[in-house]
Short mmCIF file of C-alpha atoms and ligand atoms in Angstrom, two decimals:
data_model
loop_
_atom_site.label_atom_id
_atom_site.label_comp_id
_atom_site.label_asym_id
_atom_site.label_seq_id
_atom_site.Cartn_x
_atom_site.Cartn_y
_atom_site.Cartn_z
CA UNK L 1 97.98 106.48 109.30
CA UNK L 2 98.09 104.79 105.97
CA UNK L 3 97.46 101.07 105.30
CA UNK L 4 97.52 98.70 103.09
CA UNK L 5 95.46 95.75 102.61
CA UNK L 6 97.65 92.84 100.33
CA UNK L 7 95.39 90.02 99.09
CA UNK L 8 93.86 88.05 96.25
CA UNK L 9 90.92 89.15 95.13
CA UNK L 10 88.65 87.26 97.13
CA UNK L 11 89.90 87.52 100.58
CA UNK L 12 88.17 90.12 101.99
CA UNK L 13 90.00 93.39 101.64
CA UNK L 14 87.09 95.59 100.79
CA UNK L 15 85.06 94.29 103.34
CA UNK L 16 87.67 94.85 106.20
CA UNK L 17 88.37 98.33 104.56
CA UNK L 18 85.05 99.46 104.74
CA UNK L 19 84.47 98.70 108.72
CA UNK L 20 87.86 100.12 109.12
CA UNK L 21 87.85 103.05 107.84
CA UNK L 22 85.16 105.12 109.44
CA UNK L 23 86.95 103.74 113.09
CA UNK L 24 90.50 105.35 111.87
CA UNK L 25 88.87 108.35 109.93
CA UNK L 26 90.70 106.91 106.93
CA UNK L 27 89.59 107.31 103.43
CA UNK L 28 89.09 104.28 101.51
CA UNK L 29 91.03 104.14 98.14
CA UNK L 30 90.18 101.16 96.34
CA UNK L 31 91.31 101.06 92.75
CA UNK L 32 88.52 98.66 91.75
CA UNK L 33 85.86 100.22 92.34
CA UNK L 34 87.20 103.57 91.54
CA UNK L 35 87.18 102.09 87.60
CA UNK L 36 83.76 100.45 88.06
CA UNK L 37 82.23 104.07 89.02
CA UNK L 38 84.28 105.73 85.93
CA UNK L 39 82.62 102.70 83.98
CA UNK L 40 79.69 103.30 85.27
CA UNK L 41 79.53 107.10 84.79
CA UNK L 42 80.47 106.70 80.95
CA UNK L 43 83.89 108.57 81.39
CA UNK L 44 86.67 108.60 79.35
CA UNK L 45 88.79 107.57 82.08
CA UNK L 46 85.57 104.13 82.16
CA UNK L 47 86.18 103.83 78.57
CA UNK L 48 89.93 103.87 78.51
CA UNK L 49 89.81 100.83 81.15
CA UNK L 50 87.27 98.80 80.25
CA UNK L 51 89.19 96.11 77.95
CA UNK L 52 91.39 95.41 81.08
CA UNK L 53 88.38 95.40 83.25
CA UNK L 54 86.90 92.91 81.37
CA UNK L 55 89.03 90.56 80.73
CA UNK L 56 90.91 90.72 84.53
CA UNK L 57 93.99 92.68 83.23
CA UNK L 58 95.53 95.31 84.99
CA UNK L 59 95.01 98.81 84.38
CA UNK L 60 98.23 100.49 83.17
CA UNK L 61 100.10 101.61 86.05
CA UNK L 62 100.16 105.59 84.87
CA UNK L 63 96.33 105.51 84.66
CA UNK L 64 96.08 104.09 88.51
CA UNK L 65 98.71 105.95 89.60
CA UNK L 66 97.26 109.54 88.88
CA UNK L 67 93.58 108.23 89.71
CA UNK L 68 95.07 107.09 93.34
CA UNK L 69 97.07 110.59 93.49
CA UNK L 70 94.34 112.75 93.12
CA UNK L 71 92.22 111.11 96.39
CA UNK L 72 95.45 111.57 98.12
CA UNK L 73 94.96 114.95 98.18
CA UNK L 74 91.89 114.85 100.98
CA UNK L 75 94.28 113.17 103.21
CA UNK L 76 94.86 116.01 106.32
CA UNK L 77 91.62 117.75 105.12
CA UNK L 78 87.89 117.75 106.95
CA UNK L 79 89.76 115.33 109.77
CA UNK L 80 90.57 112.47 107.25
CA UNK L 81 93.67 110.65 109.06
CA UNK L 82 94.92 108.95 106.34
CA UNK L 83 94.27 106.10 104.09
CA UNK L 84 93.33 102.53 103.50
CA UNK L 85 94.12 100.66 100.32
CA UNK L 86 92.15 98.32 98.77
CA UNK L 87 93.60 96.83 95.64
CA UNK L 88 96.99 99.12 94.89
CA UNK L 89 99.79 98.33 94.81
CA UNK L 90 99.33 95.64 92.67
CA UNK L 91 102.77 95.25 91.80
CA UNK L 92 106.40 97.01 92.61
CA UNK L 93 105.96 100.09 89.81
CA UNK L 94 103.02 100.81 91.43
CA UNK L 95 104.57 100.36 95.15
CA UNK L 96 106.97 102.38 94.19
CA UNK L 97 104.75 105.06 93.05
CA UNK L 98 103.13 104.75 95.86
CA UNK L 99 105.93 105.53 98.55
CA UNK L 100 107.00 108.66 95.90
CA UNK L 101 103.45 109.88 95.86
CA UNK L 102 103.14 109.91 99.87
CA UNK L 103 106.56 110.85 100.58
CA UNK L 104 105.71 114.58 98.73
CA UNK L 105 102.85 114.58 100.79
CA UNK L 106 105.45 113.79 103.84
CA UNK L 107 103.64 110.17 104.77
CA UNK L 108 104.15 106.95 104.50
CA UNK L 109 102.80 103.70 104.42
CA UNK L 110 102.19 102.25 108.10
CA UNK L 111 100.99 99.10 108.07
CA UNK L 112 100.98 96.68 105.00
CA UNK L 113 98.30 93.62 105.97
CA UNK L 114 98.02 90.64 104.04
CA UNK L 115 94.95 88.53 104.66
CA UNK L 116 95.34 84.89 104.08
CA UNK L 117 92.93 82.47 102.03
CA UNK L 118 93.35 79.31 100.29
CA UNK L 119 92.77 78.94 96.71
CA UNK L 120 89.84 76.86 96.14
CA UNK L 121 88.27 79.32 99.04
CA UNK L 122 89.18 82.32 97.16
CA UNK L 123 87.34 81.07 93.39
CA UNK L 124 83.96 79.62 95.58
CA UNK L 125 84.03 83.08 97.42
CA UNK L 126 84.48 85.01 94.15
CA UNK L 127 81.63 82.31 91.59
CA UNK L 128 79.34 83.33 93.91
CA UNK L 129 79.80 86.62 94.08
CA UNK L 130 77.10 88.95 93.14
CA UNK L 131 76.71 92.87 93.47
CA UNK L 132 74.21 95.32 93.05
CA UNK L 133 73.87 97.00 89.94
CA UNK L 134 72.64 100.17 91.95
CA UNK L 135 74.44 100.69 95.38
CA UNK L 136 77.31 98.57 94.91
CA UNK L 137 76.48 95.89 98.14
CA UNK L 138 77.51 92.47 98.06
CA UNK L 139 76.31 89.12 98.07
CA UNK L 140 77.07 85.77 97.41
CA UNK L 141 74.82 83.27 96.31
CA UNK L 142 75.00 80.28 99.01
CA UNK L 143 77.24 82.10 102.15
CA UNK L 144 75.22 85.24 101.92
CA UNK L 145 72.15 85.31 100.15
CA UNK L 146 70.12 88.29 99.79
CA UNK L 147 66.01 87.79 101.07
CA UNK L 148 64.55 87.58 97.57
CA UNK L 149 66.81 86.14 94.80
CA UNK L 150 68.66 88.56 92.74
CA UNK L 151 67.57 91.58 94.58
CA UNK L 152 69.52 93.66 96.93
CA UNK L 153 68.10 93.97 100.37
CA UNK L 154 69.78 97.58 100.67
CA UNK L 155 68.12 99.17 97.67
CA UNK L 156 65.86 96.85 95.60
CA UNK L 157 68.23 96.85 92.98
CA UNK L 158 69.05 94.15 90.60
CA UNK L 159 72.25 92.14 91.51
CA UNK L 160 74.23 91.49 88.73
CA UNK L 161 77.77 88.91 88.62
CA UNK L 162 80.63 91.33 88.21
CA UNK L 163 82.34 90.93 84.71
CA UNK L 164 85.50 89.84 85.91
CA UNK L 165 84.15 86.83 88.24
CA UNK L 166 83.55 84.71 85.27
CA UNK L 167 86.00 81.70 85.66
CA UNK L 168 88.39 82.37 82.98
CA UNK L 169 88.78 86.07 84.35
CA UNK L 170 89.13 84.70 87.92
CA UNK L 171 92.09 82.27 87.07
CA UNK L 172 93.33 85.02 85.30
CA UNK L 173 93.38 87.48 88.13
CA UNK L 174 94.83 84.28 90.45
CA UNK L 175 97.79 83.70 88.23
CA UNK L 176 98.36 87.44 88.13
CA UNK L 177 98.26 88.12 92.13
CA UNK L 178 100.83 85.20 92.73
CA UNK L 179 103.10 86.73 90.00
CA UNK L 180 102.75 90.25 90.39
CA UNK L 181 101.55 91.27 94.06
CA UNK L 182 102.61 88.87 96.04
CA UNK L 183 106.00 89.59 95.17
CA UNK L 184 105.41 93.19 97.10
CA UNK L 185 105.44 91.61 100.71
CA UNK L 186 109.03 91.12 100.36
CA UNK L 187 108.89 95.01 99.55
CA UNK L 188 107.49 95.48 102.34
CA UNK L 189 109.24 93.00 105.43
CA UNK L 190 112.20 94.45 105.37
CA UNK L 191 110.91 97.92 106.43
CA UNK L 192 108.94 96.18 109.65
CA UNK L 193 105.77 96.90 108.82
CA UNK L 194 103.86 93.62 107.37
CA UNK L 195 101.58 91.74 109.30
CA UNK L 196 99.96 88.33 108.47
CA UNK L 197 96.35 87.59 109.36
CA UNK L 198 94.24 84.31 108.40
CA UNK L 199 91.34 85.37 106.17
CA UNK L 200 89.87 81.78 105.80
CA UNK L 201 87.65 83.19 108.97
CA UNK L 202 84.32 84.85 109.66
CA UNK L 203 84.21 88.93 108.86
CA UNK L 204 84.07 90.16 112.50
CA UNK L 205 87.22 88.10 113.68
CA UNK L 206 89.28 89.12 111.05
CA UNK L 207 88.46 92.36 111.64
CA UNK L 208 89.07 92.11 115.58
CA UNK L 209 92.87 91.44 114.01
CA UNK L 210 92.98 93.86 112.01
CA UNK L 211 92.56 96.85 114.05
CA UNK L 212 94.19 95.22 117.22
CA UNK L 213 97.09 94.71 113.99
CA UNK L 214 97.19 98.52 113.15
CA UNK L 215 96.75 99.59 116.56
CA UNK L 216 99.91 98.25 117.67
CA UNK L 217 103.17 98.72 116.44
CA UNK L 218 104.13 96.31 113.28
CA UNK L 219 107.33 95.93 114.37
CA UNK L 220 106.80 95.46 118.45
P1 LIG U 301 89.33 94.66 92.11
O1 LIG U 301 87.99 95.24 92.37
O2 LIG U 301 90.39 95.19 93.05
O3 LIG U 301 89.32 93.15 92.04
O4 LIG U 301 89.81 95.19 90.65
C1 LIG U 301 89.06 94.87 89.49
C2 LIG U 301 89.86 95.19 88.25
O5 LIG U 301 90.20 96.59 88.21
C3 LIG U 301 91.22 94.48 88.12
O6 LIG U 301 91.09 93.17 87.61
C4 LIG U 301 91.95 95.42 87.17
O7 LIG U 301 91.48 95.29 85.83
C5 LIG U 301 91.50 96.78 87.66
N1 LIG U 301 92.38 97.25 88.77
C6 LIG U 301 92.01 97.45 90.07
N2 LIG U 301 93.05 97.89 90.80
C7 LIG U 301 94.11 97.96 89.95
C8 LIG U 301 95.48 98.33 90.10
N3 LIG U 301 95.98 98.71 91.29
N4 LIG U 301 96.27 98.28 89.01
C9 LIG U 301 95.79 97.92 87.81
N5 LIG U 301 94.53 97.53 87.59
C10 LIG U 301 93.68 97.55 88.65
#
């Protein structure tokens, strides 16, 4: 089973994909952070996307496309059922890509789930966003602080704003969902498998949707 998670940054997809995945033995491909651990790690692959990074551009699409092809390979091996995307597509090339790449692999993409959040939600959500520097956890400064300021409760680490949630990056990124990715749910109605599910709500509700959404059949 392969799913995708549609969304603006802020809504919630990498939360939701990281309680669902473990339930569906799915792997979790998520673009983003994919590019923060090449970053991280000093790679060429870091270096070569770092000026998009920064500045909330997209990645060329041949770049993400053979980064997201190679973890497509573990899908079928050591029981890993599939996939859950977190990020990609981000716009119809990459779609696209996306459907070619699984279709040589003979899969396909099951359920496409866009998670729903209002605008002046989505840039409070992502202000206040802070990470850890070490182990990658997330916080946010007033819904979900951690115990002592600026340190993650997980590891100790320091917690650091991510380099793209500065507000001229985040309008940026805004402005390039609505043009770019949003355009992909009409990609995806016509084939019956999009489903809608309001992400203005707390974590554990949206994710009773969500797996009640991919359990079922999209198109039932
Ligand atoms: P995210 O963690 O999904 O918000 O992604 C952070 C940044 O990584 C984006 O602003 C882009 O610079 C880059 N990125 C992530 N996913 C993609 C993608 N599918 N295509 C192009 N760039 C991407």
């Amino acid at each position: 089973m392969n799913i995708l998670l549609i969304g603006p940054q802020g809504s919630g997809k990498g939360t939701q994909a990281d309680l669902l995945a473990p339930k569906f033995n799915l792997i979790k491909i998520a673009t983003g952070d994919l590019f923060r651990s090449a970053m991280a790690s000093g790679s060429q692959l870091g270096e070569s996307v770092r000026r998009y990074y920064d500045q909330g551009e997209l990645v060329p699409d041949d770049v993400t496309l053979s980064v997201v092809a190679e973890r497509l390979d573990s899908i079928g091996e050591d029981g890993v059922a599939g996939a859950i995307f977190d990020g990609f597509p981000r716009n119809l090339a990459q779609a696209a890509g996306l459907d070619e790449a699984l279709a040589s692999r003979t899969l396909r993409v099951d359920h496409v789930i866009e998670l729903v959040v209002p605008e002046d939600v989505l840039v409070n959500r992502l202000s206040g966003r802070r990470v850890c520097s070490k182990c990658g956890a997330v916080y946010h400064t007033e819904f979900q602080p951690p115990r002592s300021e600026n340190v993650c409760d997980v590891c100790g680490g320091e917690l650091i704003q991510r380099a793209d949630d500065t507000p001229d990056a985040i309008q940026r990124r805004l402005k390039l969902y609505s043009e770019q990715t949003a355009p992909l749910l009409d990609y995806y109605r016509p084939r019956g498998v999009l489903q809608q599910i309001d992400g203005n709500r707390p974590i554990e509700e949206v994710q009773r949707d969500l797996e009640a959404a991919v359990v079922e059949p999209a198109n039932a």
